[in-house]
Short mmCIF file of C-alpha atoms in Angstrom, two decimals:
data_model
loop_
_atom_site.label_atom_id
_atom_site.label_comp_id
_atom_site.label_asym_id
_atom_site.label_seq_id
_atom_site.Cartn_x
_atom_site.Cartn_y
_atom_site.Cartn_z
CA GLN A 1 79.51 -44.20 213.29
CA LYS A 2 80.05 -47.94 213.02
CA GLU A 3 81.51 -49.27 209.78
CA VAL A 4 78.49 -51.50 209.19
CA GLU A 5 74.95 -50.63 210.29
CA GLN A 6 72.17 -53.20 210.45
CA ASP A 7 68.73 -52.88 212.02
CA PRO A 8 68.56 -55.56 214.74
CA GLY A 9 64.77 -55.99 214.42
CA PRO A 10 63.12 -58.20 215.50
CA LEU A 11 61.27 -58.75 212.24
CA SER A 12 58.20 -60.97 212.22
CA VAL A 13 56.49 -62.08 208.98
CA PRO A 14 53.86 -64.66 208.00
CA GLU A 15 54.92 -67.81 206.18
CA GLY A 16 55.18 -67.23 202.44
CA ALA A 17 56.06 -63.54 202.72
CA ILE A 18 58.96 -61.88 200.95
CA VAL A 19 61.57 -60.74 203.47
CA SER A 20 63.92 -57.82 202.86
CA LEU A 21 67.02 -57.41 205.04
CA ASN A 22 69.44 -54.52 204.64
CA CYS A 23 72.78 -53.11 205.71
CA THR A 24 74.56 -49.84 205.10
CA TYR A 25 78.28 -49.27 205.38
CA SER A 26 80.70 -46.38 205.44
CA ASN A 27 84.01 -47.87 204.23
CA SER A 28 84.31 -47.43 200.47
CA ALA A 29 87.16 -49.98 200.43
CA PHE A 30 84.73 -52.84 201.04
CA GLN A 31 84.52 -55.04 197.95
CA TYR A 32 83.31 -58.44 199.18
CA PHE A 33 79.87 -58.78 200.70
CA MET A 34 78.36 -61.73 202.48
CA TRP A 35 75.23 -62.79 204.28
CA TYR A 36 75.40 -65.30 207.10
CA ARG A 37 72.54 -67.06 208.88
CA GLN A 38 72.89 -67.87 212.56
CA TYR A 39 70.58 -70.12 214.52
CA SER A 40 70.42 -69.80 218.29
CA ARG A 41 73.57 -71.12 220.02
CA LYS A 42 75.21 -71.98 216.67
CA GLY A 43 77.96 -70.41 214.62
CA PRO A 44 77.20 -68.28 211.54
CA GLU A 45 76.60 -70.19 208.30
CA LEU A 46 77.51 -68.60 204.95
CA LEU A 47 74.42 -68.02 202.79
CA MET A 48 75.42 -65.66 200.01
CA TYR A 49 78.67 -64.18 198.69
CA THR A 50 78.87 -61.23 196.28
CA TYR A 51 81.82 -59.37 194.82
CA SER A 52 81.38 -55.65 194.06
CA SER A 53 78.01 -54.35 192.82
CA GLY A 54 75.23 -56.41 191.32
CA ASN A 55 72.75 -59.16 192.10
CA LYS A 56 73.18 -62.82 192.91
CA GLU A 57 70.42 -65.39 193.19
CA ASP A 58 70.47 -68.80 194.87
CA GLY A 59 67.15 -70.57 195.19
CA ARG A 60 64.83 -68.45 197.33
CA PHE A 61 67.63 -66.03 198.25
CA THR A 62 68.74 -62.94 196.31
CA ALA A 63 71.61 -60.70 197.37
CA GLN A 64 71.99 -57.17 196.01
CA VAL A 65 74.91 -54.78 196.36
CA ASP A 66 74.77 -51.08 195.48
CA LYS A 67 78.25 -49.71 196.06
CA SER A 68 77.30 -46.20 194.95
CA SER A 69 74.83 -46.03 197.85
CA LYS A 70 76.90 -48.25 200.18
CA TYR A 71 73.82 -50.42 200.66
CA ILE A 72 73.35 -54.18 200.52
CA SER A 73 70.20 -56.27 200.70
CA LEU A 74 69.11 -59.87 201.10
CA PHE A 75 65.69 -60.95 199.87
CA ILE A 76 64.05 -64.20 200.92
CA ARG A 77 61.12 -65.35 198.81
CA ASP A 78 58.39 -67.72 200.03
CA SER A 79 59.74 -67.51 203.57
CA GLN A 80 59.45 -70.63 205.74
CA PRO A 81 59.41 -71.11 209.53
CA SER A 82 62.82 -72.79 209.13
CA ASP A 83 64.17 -69.42 207.92
CA SER A 84 63.66 -68.05 211.46
CA ALA A 85 67.17 -67.07 212.55
CA THR A 86 69.47 -64.08 212.88
CA TYR A 87 70.83 -62.79 209.57
CA LEU A 88 74.23 -61.12 209.64
CA CYS A 89 75.68 -59.03 206.87
CA ALA A 90 79.47 -59.07 206.61
CA MET A 91 81.97 -57.36 204.35
CA ARG A 92 85.67 -56.75 203.82
CA GLY A 93 88.22 -54.97 201.67
CA GLY A 94 91.06 -56.57 199.74
CA ASN A 95 92.88 -58.43 202.51
CA THR A 96 91.23 -57.21 205.69
CA PRO A 97 89.23 -59.15 208.27
CA LEU A 98 85.51 -59.60 207.83
CA VAL A 99 83.41 -56.90 209.52
CA PHE A 100 79.91 -57.88 210.63
CA GLY A 101 76.69 -56.01 211.22
CA LYS A 102 74.75 -56.56 214.46
CA GLY A 103 72.39 -59.02 212.82
CA THR A 104 68.64 -58.90 212.22
CA ARG A 105 66.51 -61.41 214.09
CA LEU A 106 63.80 -62.84 211.82
CA SER A 107 60.76 -64.87 212.83
CA VAL A 108 58.57 -66.52 210.18
CA ILE A 109 55.21 -67.40 211.63
CA ALA A 110 53.33 -70.48 210.30
CA ASP B 1 82.31 -84.31 210.33
CA THR B 2 84.62 -82.16 208.21
CA GLY B 3 83.53 -78.76 209.52
CA VAL B 4 85.23 -76.45 212.02
CA SER B 5 85.24 -78.00 215.48
CA GLN B 6 85.45 -76.09 218.76
CA ASP B 7 85.93 -77.41 222.26
CA PRO B 8 84.46 -77.01 224.81
CA ARG B 9 80.99 -75.87 223.76
CA HIS B 10 80.39 -74.24 227.11
CA LYS B 11 82.71 -73.03 229.85
CA ILE B 12 81.73 -71.58 233.21
CA THR B 13 84.55 -70.11 235.26
CA LYS B 14 85.12 -67.81 238.19
CA ARG B 15 86.58 -64.36 237.79
CA GLY B 16 90.37 -64.47 237.91
CA GLN B 17 90.72 -68.01 236.55
CA ASN B 18 92.47 -68.87 233.29
CA VAL B 19 90.61 -70.62 230.47
CA THR B 20 91.73 -72.18 227.19
CA PHE B 21 89.66 -72.97 224.12
CA ARG B 22 90.58 -75.17 221.19
CA CYS B 23 89.66 -74.92 217.51
CA ASP B 24 90.21 -77.55 214.82
CA PRO B 25 89.78 -75.98 211.35
CA ILE B 26 88.73 -77.65 208.11
CA SER B 27 91.79 -79.72 207.26
CA GLU B 28 92.94 -78.08 204.02
CA HIS B 29 92.33 -74.52 205.25
CA ASN B 30 95.44 -72.42 205.85
CA ARG B 31 93.78 -69.47 207.62
CA LEU B 32 92.22 -69.57 211.04
CA TYR B 33 90.30 -66.71 212.66
CA TRP B 34 89.06 -65.98 216.16
CA TYR B 35 86.00 -63.78 216.68
CA ARG B 36 84.04 -62.83 219.78
CA GLN B 37 80.28 -62.35 219.84
CA THR B 38 78.20 -60.88 222.67
CA LEU B 39 74.41 -61.01 222.94
CA GLY B 40 72.69 -58.90 220.33
CA GLN B 41 75.91 -58.07 218.50
CA GLY B 42 77.65 -59.40 215.42
CA PRO B 43 80.97 -61.23 215.68
CA GLU B 44 83.99 -58.99 216.30
CA PHE B 45 87.40 -59.86 214.92
CA LEU B 46 90.10 -60.78 217.44
CA THR B 47 93.02 -62.30 215.52
CA TYR B 48 93.96 -64.55 212.63
CA PHE B 49 96.68 -66.96 211.53
CA GLN B 50 97.98 -67.93 208.16
CA ASN B 51 99.48 -71.36 208.75
CA GLU B 52 101.37 -70.94 212.05
CA ALA B 53 101.99 -67.18 211.71
CA GLN B 54 99.75 -64.78 213.61
CA LEU B 55 99.28 -62.01 211.07
CA GLU B 56 96.90 -59.56 212.71
CA LYS B 57 95.52 -58.80 216.15
CA SER B 58 92.63 -56.51 216.99
CA ARG B 59 93.02 -53.91 219.70
CA LEU B 60 90.16 -55.83 221.36
CA LEU B 61 92.75 -58.50 222.14
CA SER B 62 94.16 -57.29 225.45
CA ASP B 63 97.40 -58.68 226.87
CA ARG B 64 95.35 -61.18 228.89
CA PHE B 65 94.50 -62.93 225.65
CA SER B 66 96.92 -65.13 223.74
CA ALA B 67 96.39 -67.32 220.72
CA GLU B 68 98.61 -69.94 219.17
CA ARG B 69 98.58 -72.20 216.16
CA PRO B 70 101.78 -74.17 216.72
CA LYS B 71 101.84 -76.46 213.69
CA GLY B 72 99.49 -74.61 211.42
CA SER B 73 96.64 -76.98 212.25
CA PHE B 74 94.57 -76.55 215.43
CA SER B 75 94.61 -73.32 217.44
CA THR B 76 94.17 -72.42 221.09
CA LEU B 77 92.89 -69.19 222.61
CA GLU B 78 93.80 -68.57 226.24
CA ILE B 79 92.32 -65.90 228.48
CA GLN B 80 94.23 -65.22 231.69
CA ARG B 81 92.70 -63.66 234.81
CA THR B 82 89.20 -63.72 233.35
CA GLU B 83 86.85 -60.80 233.97
CA GLN B 84 83.05 -60.69 233.80
CA GLY B 85 83.34 -58.61 230.63
CA ASP B 86 84.98 -61.59 228.92
CA SER B 87 81.66 -63.45 228.96
CA ALA B 88 80.81 -64.05 225.31
CA MET B 89 80.67 -66.62 222.53
CA TYR B 90 84.14 -67.23 221.12
CA LEU B 91 83.93 -68.25 217.47
CA CYS B 92 86.59 -69.84 215.33
CA ALA B 93 86.51 -69.77 211.54
CA SER B 94 88.77 -71.16 208.84
CA SER B 95 89.30 -70.44 205.17
CA LEU B 96 91.50 -70.95 202.15
CA GLY B 97 93.28 -67.62 202.45
CA GLY B 98 94.95 -65.69 199.70
CA LEU B 99 92.01 -66.05 197.35
CA THR B 100 90.01 -63.03 196.19
CA ASN B 101 86.83 -64.95 196.99
CA GLU B 102 87.98 -66.10 200.44
CA LYS B 103 85.04 -67.52 202.40
CA LEU B 104 85.01 -68.07 206.15
CA PHE B 105 83.43 -71.17 207.66
CA PHE B 106 82.57 -70.94 211.34
CA GLY B 107 82.43 -73.45 214.14
CA SER B 108 79.60 -73.58 216.68
CA GLY B 109 81.59 -71.53 219.18
CA THR B 110 82.54 -71.78 222.84
CA GLN B 111 80.14 -69.98 225.17
CA LEU B 112 82.11 -68.53 228.09
CA SER B 113 80.39 -67.40 231.29
CA VAL B 114 82.55 -65.66 233.92
CA LEU B 115 80.91 -65.54 237.35
#
């Protein structure tokens, strides 16, 4: 079992839809949770950062962490064609390297 | 541009050749990371530096791979005797390490193709 599991998709939605992206993990030492967005042939770009359990909102993006279930989510409201990218979840413990999921490829169709 | 810079963007080489990549981190960042990403996979950790000290290496980093950060600024990653399995995107990231909310900022990567 990999430490971080993420459905690779692809996921295709119409413009304006609410998108839900998820990851599960097995390492209970993970405390810091991130979502990165990666466009084709580019490096990952940090979108959201959350410590421990709870919700965090930033514009159209909401990140949720449920440590009891070892489950994290990213919601995108009013999705736009420019949101089409691969979304990577990433997480780490206290002072350990970031561990990434495989990424979910998202297409938002105009 | 004050982001993480990687050079070259693309490298095509023949099996058995040596290649070297360079990364220039964000100037005030003391930590520098190397990751490798293959098609359809997330980035995998290779190694990281705090200033000039190499603090951790993944078991993915075989003895054909060596990384340096001689003055705690830019870093190089060398692959000797390249193999086709080394074909991947090599990503560099930097951060202000030692903080509980450490955040990694990535460069655009070097895409390596070994023929």
